[in-house]
PDB file of C-alpha atoms in Angstrom:
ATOM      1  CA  UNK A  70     122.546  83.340  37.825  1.00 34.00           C
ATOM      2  CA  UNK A  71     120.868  81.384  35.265  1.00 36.00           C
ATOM      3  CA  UNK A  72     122.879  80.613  31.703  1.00 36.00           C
ATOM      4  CA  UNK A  73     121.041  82.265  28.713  1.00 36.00           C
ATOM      5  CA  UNK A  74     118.733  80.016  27.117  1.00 38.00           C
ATOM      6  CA  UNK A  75     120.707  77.702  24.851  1.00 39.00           C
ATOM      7  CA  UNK A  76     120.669  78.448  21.002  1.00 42.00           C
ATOM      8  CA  UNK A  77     120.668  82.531  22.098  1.00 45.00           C
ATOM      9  CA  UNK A  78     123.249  83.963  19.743  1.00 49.00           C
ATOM     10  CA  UNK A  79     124.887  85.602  22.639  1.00 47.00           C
ATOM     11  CA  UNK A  80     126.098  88.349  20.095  1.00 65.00           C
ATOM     12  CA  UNK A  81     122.637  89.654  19.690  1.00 80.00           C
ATOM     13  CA  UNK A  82     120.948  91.457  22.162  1.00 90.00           C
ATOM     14  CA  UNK A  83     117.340  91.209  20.319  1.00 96.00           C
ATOM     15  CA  UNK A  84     115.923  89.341  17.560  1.00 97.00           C
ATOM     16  CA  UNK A  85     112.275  90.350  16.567  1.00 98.00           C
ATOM     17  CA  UNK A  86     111.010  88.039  13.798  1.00 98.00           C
ATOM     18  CA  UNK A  87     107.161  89.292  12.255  1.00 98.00           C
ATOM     19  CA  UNK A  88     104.362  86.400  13.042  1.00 98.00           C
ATOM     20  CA  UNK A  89     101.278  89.069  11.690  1.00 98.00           C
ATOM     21  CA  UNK A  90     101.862  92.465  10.014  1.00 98.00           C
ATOM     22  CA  UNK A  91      97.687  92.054   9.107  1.00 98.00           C
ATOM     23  CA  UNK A  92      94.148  92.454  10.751  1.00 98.00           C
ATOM     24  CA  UNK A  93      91.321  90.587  11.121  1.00 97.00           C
ATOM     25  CA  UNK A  94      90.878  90.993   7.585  1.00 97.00           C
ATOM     26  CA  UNK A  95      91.582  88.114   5.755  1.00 96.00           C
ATOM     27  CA  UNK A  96      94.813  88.371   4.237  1.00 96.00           C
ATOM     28  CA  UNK A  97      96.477  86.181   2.117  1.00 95.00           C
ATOM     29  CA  UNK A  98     100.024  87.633   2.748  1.00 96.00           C
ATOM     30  CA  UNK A  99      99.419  88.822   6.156  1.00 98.00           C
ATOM     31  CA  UNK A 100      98.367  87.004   9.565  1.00 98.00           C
ATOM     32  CA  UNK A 101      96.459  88.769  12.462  1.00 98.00           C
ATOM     33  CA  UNK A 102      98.929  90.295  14.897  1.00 98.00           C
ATOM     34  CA  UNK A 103     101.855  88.744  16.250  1.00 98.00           C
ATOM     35  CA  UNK A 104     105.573  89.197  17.325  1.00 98.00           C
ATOM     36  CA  UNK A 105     107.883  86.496  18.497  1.00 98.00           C
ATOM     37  CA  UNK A 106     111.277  88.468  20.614  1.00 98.00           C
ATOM     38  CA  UNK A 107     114.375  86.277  21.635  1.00 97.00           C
ATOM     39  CA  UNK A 108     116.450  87.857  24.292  1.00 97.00           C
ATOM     40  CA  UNK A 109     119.912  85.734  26.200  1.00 93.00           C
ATOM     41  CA  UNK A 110     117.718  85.058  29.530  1.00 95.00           C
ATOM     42  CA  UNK A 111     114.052  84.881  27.572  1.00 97.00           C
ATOM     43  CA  UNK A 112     111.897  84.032  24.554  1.00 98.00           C
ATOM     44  CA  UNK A 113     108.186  86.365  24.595  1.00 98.00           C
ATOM     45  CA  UNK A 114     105.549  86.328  21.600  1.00 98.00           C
ATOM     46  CA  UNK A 115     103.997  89.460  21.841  1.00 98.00           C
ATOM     47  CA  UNK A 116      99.756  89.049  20.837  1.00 98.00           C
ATOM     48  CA  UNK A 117      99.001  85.612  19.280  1.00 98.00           C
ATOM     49  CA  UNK A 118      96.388  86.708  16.570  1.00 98.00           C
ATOM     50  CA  UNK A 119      94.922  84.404  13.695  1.00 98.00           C
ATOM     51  CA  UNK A 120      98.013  82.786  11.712  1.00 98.00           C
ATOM     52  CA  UNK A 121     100.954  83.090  13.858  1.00 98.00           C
ATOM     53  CA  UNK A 122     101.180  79.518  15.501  1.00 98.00           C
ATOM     54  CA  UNK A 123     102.017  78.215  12.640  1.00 98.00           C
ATOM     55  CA  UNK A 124     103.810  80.968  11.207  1.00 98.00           C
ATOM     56  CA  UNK A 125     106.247  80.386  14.489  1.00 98.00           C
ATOM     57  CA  UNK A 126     106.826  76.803  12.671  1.00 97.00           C
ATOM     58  CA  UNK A 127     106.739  78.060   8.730  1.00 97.00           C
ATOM     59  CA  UNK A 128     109.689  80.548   9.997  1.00 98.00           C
ATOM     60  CA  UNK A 129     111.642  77.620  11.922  1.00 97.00           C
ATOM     61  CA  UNK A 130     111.462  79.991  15.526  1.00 98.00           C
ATOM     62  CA  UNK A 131     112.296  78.461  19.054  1.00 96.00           C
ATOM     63  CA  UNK A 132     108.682  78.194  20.055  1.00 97.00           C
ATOM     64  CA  UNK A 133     108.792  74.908  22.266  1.00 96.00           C
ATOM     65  CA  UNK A 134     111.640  76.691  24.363  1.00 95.00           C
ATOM     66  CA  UNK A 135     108.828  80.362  24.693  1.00 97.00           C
ATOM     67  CA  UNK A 136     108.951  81.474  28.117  1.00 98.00           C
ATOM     68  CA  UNK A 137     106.397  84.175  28.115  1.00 98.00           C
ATOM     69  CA  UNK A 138     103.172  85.737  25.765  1.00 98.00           C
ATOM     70  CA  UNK A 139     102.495  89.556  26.241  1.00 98.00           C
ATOM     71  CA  UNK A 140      98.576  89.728  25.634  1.00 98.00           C
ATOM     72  CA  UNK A 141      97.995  93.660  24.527  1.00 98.00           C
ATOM     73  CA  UNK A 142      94.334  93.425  24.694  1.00 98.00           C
ATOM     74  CA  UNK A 143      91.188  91.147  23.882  1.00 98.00           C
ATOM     75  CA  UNK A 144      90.319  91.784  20.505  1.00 98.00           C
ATOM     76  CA  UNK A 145      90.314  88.267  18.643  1.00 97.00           C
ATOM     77  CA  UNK A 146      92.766  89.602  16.084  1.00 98.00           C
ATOM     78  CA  UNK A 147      95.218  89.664  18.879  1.00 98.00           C
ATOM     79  CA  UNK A 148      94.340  86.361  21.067  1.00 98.00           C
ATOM     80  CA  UNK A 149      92.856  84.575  18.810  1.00 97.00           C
ATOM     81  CA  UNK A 150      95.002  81.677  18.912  1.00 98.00           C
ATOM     82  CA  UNK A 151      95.830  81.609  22.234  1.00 98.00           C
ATOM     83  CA  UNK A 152      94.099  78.744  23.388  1.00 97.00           C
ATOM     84  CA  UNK A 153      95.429  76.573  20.219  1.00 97.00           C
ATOM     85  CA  UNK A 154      99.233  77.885  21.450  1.00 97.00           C
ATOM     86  CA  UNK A 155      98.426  76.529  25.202  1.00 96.00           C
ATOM     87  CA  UNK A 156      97.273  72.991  23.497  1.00 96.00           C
ATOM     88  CA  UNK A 157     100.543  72.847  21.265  1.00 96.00           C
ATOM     89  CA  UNK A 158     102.498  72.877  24.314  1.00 95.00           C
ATOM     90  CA  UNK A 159     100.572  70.395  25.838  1.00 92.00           C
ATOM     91  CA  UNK A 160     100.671  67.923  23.254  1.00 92.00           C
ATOM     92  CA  UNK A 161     102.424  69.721  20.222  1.00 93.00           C
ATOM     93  CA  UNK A 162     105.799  69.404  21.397  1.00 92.00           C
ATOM     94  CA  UNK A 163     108.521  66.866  20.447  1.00 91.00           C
ATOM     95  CA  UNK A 164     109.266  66.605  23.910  1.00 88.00           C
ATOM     96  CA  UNK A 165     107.289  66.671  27.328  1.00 88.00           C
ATOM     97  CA  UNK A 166     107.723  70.250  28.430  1.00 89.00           C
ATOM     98  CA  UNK A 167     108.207  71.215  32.354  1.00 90.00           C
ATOM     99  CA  UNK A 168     109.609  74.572  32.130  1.00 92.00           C
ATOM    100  CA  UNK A 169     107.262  77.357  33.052  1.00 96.00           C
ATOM    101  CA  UNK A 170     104.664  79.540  30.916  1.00 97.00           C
ATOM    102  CA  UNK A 171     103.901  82.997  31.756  1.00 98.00           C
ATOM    103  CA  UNK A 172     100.935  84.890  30.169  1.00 98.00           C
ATOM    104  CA  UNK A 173     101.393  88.454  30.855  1.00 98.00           C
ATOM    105  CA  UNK A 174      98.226  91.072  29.927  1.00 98.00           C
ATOM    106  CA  UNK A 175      96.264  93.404  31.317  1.00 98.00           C
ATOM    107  CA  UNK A 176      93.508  93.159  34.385  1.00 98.00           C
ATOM    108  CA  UNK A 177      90.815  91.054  33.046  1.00 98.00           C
ATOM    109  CA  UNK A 178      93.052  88.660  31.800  1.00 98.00           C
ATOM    110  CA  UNK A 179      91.875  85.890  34.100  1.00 97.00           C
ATOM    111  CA  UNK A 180      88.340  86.454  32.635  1.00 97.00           C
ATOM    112  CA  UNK A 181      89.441  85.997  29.475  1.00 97.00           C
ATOM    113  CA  UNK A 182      91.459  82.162  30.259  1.00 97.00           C
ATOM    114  CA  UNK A 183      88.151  81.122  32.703  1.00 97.00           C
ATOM    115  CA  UNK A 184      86.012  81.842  29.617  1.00 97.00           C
ATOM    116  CA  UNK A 185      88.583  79.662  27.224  1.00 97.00           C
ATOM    117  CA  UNK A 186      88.421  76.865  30.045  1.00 97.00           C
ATOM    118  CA  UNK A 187      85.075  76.401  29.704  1.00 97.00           C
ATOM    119  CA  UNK A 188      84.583  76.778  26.335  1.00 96.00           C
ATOM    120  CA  UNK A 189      87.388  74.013  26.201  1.00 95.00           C
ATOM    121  CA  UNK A 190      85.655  71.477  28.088  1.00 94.00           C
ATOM    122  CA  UNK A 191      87.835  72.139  31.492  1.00 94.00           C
ATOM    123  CA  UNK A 192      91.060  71.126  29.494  1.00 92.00           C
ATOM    124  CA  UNK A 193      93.261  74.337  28.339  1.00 95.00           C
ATOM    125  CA  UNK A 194      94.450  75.594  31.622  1.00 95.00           C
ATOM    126  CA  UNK A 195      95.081  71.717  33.056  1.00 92.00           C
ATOM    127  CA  UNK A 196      98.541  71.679  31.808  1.00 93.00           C
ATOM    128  CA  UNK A 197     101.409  69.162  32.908  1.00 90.00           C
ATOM    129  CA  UNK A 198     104.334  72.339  33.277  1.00 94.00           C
ATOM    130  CA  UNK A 199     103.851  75.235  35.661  1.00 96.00           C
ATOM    131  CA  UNK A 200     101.091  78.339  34.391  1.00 97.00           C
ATOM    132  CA  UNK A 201     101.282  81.272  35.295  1.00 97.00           C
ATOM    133  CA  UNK A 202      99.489  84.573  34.775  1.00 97.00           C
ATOM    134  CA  UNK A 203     100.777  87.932  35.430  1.00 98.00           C
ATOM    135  CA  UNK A 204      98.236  91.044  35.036  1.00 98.00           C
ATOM    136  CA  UNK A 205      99.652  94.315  34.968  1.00 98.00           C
ATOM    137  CA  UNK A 206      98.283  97.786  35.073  1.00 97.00           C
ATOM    138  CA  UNK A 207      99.694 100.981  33.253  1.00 94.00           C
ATOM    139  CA  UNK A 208     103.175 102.151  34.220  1.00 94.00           C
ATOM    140  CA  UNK A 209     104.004  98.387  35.894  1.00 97.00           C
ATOM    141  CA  UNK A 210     107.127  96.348  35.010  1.00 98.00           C
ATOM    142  CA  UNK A 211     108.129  92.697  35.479  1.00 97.00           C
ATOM    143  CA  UNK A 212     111.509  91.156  35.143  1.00 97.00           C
ATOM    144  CA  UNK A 213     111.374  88.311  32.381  1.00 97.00           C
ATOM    145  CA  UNK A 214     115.282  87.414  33.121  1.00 93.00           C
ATOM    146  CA  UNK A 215     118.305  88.469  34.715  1.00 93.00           C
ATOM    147  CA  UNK A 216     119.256  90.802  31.619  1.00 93.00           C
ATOM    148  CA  UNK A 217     115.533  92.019  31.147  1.00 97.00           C
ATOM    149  CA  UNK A 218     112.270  93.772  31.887  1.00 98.00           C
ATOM    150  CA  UNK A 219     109.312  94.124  30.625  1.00 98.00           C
ATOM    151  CA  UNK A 220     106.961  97.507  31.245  1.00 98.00           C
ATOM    152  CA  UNK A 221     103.551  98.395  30.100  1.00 98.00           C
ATOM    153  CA  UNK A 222     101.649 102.176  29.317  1.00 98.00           C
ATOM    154  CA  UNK A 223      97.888 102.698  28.840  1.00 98.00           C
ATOM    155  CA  UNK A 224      96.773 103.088  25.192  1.00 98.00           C
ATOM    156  CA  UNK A 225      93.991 104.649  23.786  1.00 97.00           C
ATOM    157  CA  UNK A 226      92.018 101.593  22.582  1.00 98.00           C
ATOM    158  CA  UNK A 227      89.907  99.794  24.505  1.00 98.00           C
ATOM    159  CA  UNK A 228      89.402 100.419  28.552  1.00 97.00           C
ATOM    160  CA  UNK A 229      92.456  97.515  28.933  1.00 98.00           C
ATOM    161  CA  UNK A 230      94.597  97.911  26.220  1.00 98.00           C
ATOM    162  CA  UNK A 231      98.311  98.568  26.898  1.00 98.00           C
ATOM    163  CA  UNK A 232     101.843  98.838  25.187  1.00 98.00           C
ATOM    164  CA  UNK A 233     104.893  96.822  25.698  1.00 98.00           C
ATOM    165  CA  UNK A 234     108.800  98.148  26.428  1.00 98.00           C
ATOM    166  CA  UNK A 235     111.511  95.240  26.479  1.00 98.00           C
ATOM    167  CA  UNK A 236     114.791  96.754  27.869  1.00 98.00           C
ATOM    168  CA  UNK A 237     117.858  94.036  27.735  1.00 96.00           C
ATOM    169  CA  UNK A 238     121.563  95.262  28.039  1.00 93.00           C
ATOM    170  CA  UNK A 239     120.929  98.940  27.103  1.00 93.00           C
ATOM    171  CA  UNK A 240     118.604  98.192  23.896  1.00 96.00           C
ATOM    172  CA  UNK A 241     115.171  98.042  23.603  1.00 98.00           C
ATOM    173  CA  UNK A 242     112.230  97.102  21.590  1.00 98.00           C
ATOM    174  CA  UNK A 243     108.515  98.409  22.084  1.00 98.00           C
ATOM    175  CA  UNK A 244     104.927  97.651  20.616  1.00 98.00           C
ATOM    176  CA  UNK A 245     102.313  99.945  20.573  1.00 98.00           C
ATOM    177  CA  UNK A 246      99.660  97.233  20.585  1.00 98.00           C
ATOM    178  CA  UNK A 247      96.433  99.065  18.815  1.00 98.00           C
ATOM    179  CA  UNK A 248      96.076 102.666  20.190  1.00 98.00           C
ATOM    180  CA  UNK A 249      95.159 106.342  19.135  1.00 97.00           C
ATOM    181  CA  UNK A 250      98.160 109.169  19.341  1.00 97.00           C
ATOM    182  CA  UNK A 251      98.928 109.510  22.695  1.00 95.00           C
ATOM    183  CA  UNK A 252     102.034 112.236  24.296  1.00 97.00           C
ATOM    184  CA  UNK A 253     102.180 109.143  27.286  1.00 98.00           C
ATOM    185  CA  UNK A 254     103.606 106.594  24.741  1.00 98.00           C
ATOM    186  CA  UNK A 255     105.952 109.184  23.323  1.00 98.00           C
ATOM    187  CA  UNK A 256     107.107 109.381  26.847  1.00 98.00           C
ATOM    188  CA  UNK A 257     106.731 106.038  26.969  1.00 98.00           C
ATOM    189  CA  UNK A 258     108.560 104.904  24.142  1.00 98.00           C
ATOM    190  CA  UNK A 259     111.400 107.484  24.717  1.00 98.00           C
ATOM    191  CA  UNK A 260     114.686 106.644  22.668  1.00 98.00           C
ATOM    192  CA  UNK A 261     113.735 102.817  21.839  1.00 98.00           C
ATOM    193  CA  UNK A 262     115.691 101.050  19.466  1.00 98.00           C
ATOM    194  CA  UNK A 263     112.503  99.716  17.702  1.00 98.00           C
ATOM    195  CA  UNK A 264     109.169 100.861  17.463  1.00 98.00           C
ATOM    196  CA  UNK A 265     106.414  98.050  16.020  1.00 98.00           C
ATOM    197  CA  UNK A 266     103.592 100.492  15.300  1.00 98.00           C
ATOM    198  CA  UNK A 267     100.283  99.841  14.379  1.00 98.00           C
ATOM    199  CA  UNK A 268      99.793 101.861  11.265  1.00 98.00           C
ATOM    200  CA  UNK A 269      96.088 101.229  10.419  1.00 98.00           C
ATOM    201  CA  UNK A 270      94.704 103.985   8.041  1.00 97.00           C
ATOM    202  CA  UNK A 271      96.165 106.138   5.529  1.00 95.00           C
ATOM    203  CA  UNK A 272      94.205 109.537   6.624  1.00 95.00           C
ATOM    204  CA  UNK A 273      93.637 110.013  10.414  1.00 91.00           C
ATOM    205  CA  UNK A 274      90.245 109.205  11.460  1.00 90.00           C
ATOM    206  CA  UNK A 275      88.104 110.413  14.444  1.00 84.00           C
ATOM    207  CA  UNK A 276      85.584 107.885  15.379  1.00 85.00           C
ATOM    208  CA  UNK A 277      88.571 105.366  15.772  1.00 91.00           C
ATOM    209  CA  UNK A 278      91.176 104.449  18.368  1.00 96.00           C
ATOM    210  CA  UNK A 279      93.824 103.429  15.941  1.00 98.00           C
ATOM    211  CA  UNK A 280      96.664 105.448  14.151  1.00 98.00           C
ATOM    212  CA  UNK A 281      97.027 106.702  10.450  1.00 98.00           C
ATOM    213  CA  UNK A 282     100.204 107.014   8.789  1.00 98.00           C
ATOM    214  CA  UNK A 283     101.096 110.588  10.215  1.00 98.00           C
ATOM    215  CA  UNK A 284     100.115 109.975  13.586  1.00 98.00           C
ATOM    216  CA  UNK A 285     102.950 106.346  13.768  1.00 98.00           C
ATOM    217  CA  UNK A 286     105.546 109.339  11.646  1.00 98.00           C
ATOM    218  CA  UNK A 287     104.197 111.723  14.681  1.00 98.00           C
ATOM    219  CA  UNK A 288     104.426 109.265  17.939  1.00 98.00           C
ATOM    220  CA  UNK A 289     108.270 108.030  16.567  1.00 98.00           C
ATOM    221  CA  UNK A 290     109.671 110.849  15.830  1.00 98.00           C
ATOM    222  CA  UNK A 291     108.589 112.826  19.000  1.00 98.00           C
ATOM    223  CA  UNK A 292     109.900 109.355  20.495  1.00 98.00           C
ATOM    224  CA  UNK A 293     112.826 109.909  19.088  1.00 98.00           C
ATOM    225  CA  UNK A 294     112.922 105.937  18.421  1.00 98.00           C
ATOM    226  CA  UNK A 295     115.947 104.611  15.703  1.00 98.00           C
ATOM    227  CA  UNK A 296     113.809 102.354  13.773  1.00 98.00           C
ATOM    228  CA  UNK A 297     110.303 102.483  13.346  1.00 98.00           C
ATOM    229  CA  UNK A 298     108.226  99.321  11.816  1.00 98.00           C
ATOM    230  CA  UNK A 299     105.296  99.919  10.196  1.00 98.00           C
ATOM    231  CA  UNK A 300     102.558  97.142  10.866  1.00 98.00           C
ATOM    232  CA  UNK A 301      98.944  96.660  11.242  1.00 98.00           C
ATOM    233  CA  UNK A 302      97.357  97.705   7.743  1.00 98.00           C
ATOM    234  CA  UNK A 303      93.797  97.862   6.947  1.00 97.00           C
ATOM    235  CA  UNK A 304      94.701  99.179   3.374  1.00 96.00           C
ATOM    236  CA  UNK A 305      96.376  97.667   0.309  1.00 96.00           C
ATOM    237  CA  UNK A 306     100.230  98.752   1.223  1.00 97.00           C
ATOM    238  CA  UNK A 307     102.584 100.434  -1.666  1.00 96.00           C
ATOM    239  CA  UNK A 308     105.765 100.720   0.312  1.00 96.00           C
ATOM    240  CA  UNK A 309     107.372 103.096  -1.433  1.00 97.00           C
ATOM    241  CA  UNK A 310     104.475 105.104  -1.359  1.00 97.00           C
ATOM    242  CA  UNK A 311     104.039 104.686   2.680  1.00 98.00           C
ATOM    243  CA  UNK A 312     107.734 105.304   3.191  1.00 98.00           C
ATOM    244  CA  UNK A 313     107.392 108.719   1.038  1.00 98.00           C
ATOM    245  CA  UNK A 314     104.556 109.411   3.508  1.00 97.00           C
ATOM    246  CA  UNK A 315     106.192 108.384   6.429  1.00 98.00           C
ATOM    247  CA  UNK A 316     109.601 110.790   6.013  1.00 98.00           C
ATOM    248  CA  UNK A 317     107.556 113.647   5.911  1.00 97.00           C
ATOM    249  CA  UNK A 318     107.602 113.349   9.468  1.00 97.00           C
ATOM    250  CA  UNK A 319     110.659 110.669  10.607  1.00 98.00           C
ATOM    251  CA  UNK A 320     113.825 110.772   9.745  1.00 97.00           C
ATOM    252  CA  UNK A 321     114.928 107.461  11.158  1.00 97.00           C
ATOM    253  CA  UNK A 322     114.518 104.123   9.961  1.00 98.00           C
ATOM    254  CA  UNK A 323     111.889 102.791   8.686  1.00 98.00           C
ATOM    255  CA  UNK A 324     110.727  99.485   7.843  1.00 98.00           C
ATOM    256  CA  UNK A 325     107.665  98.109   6.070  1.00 98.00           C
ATOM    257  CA  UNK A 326     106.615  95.308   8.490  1.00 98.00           C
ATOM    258  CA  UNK A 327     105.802  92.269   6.235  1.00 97.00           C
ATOM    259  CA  UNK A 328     105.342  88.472   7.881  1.00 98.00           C
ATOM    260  CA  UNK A 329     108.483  86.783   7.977  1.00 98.00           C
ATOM    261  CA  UNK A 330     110.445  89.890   8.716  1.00 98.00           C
ATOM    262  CA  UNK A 331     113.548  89.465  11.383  1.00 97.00           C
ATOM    263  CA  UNK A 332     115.294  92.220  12.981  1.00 97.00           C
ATOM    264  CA  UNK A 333     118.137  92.065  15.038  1.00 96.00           C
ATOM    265  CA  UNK A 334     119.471  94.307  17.633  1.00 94.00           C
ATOM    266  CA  UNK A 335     123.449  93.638  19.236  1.00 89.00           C
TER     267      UNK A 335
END
């Protein structure tokens, strides 16, 4: 069995620290999307969207010693630093790294690194440690440790889009990624200990795949989920306003998600 990876508190289970609680409108408060997740046995960002490289420095996080990225989909507030991330580890780092790198996403994800290696000049994907890529379709799993898995669900977003479950030692933390309502993901998301939910407009609205503030309520409290976090705004936020909103429906937790925000779970 392999030892946890080294400065792991081994009394938490889960730590979830906020990269991007924003869009891809420019925000000065809030980067594009992004989650970085340290388990004992792995460390996964979760979407790489404008700001969040640096924000992985700005909040002191592990990010040389990242074993995996989850990729939810290809919208460029969600991968739109994922070619600068692959060049810090080649020559960002304070020492050579030869561990391995997974990128996990959804089918199409090779597409998506050809077209970055040849926009590139033939140089991203030429790296000095061990790449790998790992696409998955709805309802697969992969093992990112010894103590835990990672599964995916279909959203209703764009025709690849999917959400993320991390169990690890009987917790767990899921994503929706950016999705309409869906009954699957309430399946899906079934008892979590977290919920990150997108929670892009105040009023529901039809010609969009995203979620209002009702519909995130809706999806975790049919989930039955302990804490939800609230991220993803395309409007100007008044927390206590949103939370007001938000336990008209859920009666668990609920968090405001706001960069720099760390949550753990033991």
């Amino acid at each position: 069995m392999k030892p946890p990876i080294e400065s792991v508190n081994l009394k938490t289970i889960m730590k979830l620290t906020i990269l991007g609680s924003g869009t891809i409108v420019p925000d000065g408060s809030r980067n594009s999307s992004g989650y970085f997740v340290e388990l004992p046995d792995a460390r996964i960002m979760l979407d790489c969207g404008a700001g969040t490289l640096h924000a992985l420095a700005r909040y002191q996080l592990p990010w040389e010693q990242m074993t995996h990225l989850f990729v939810s989909h290809f919208h460029a507030d969600h991968i739109g630093e994922l070619a600068s991330l692959l060049f810090a580890f080649s020559y960002g780092t304070k020492t050579t790294r030869s561990k391995p790198f997974t990128i996990i996403g959804p089918h199409g994800l090779q597409g998506v690194l050809d077209a970055l290696e040849t926009a590139f000049g033939g140089k991203l994907l030429k790296t000095k440690f061990p790449l790998n890529m790992r696409m998955l379709g709805p309802d697969e799993a992969l093992q990112l440790g010894n103590e835990s898995e990672l599964s995916v669900c279909k959203t209703l977003h764009t025709a690849e889009s999917l959400a993320v479950r991390i169990d690890a030692n009987n917790h767990s933390l899921c994503y929706t990624g950016d999705t309409a309502y869906s009954e699957a993901l309430v399946d899906f998301f079934n008892g979590a200990d977290a919920l990150i939910s997108e929670c892009s407009f105040r009023e529901p609205r039809d010609y969009v795949r995203h979620l209002s503030v009702s519909e995130a309520a809706r999806l975790a409290a049919r989930a039955n989920v302990s804490t939800l976090i609230l991220t993803h705004f395309y409007f100007d936020v008044d927390e206590e306003h949103l939370e007001a909103e938000v336990q008209k429906e859920y009666s668990g937790n609920i968090i405001v998600g706001r960069d720099g925000y760390s949550l753990e779970l033991k």
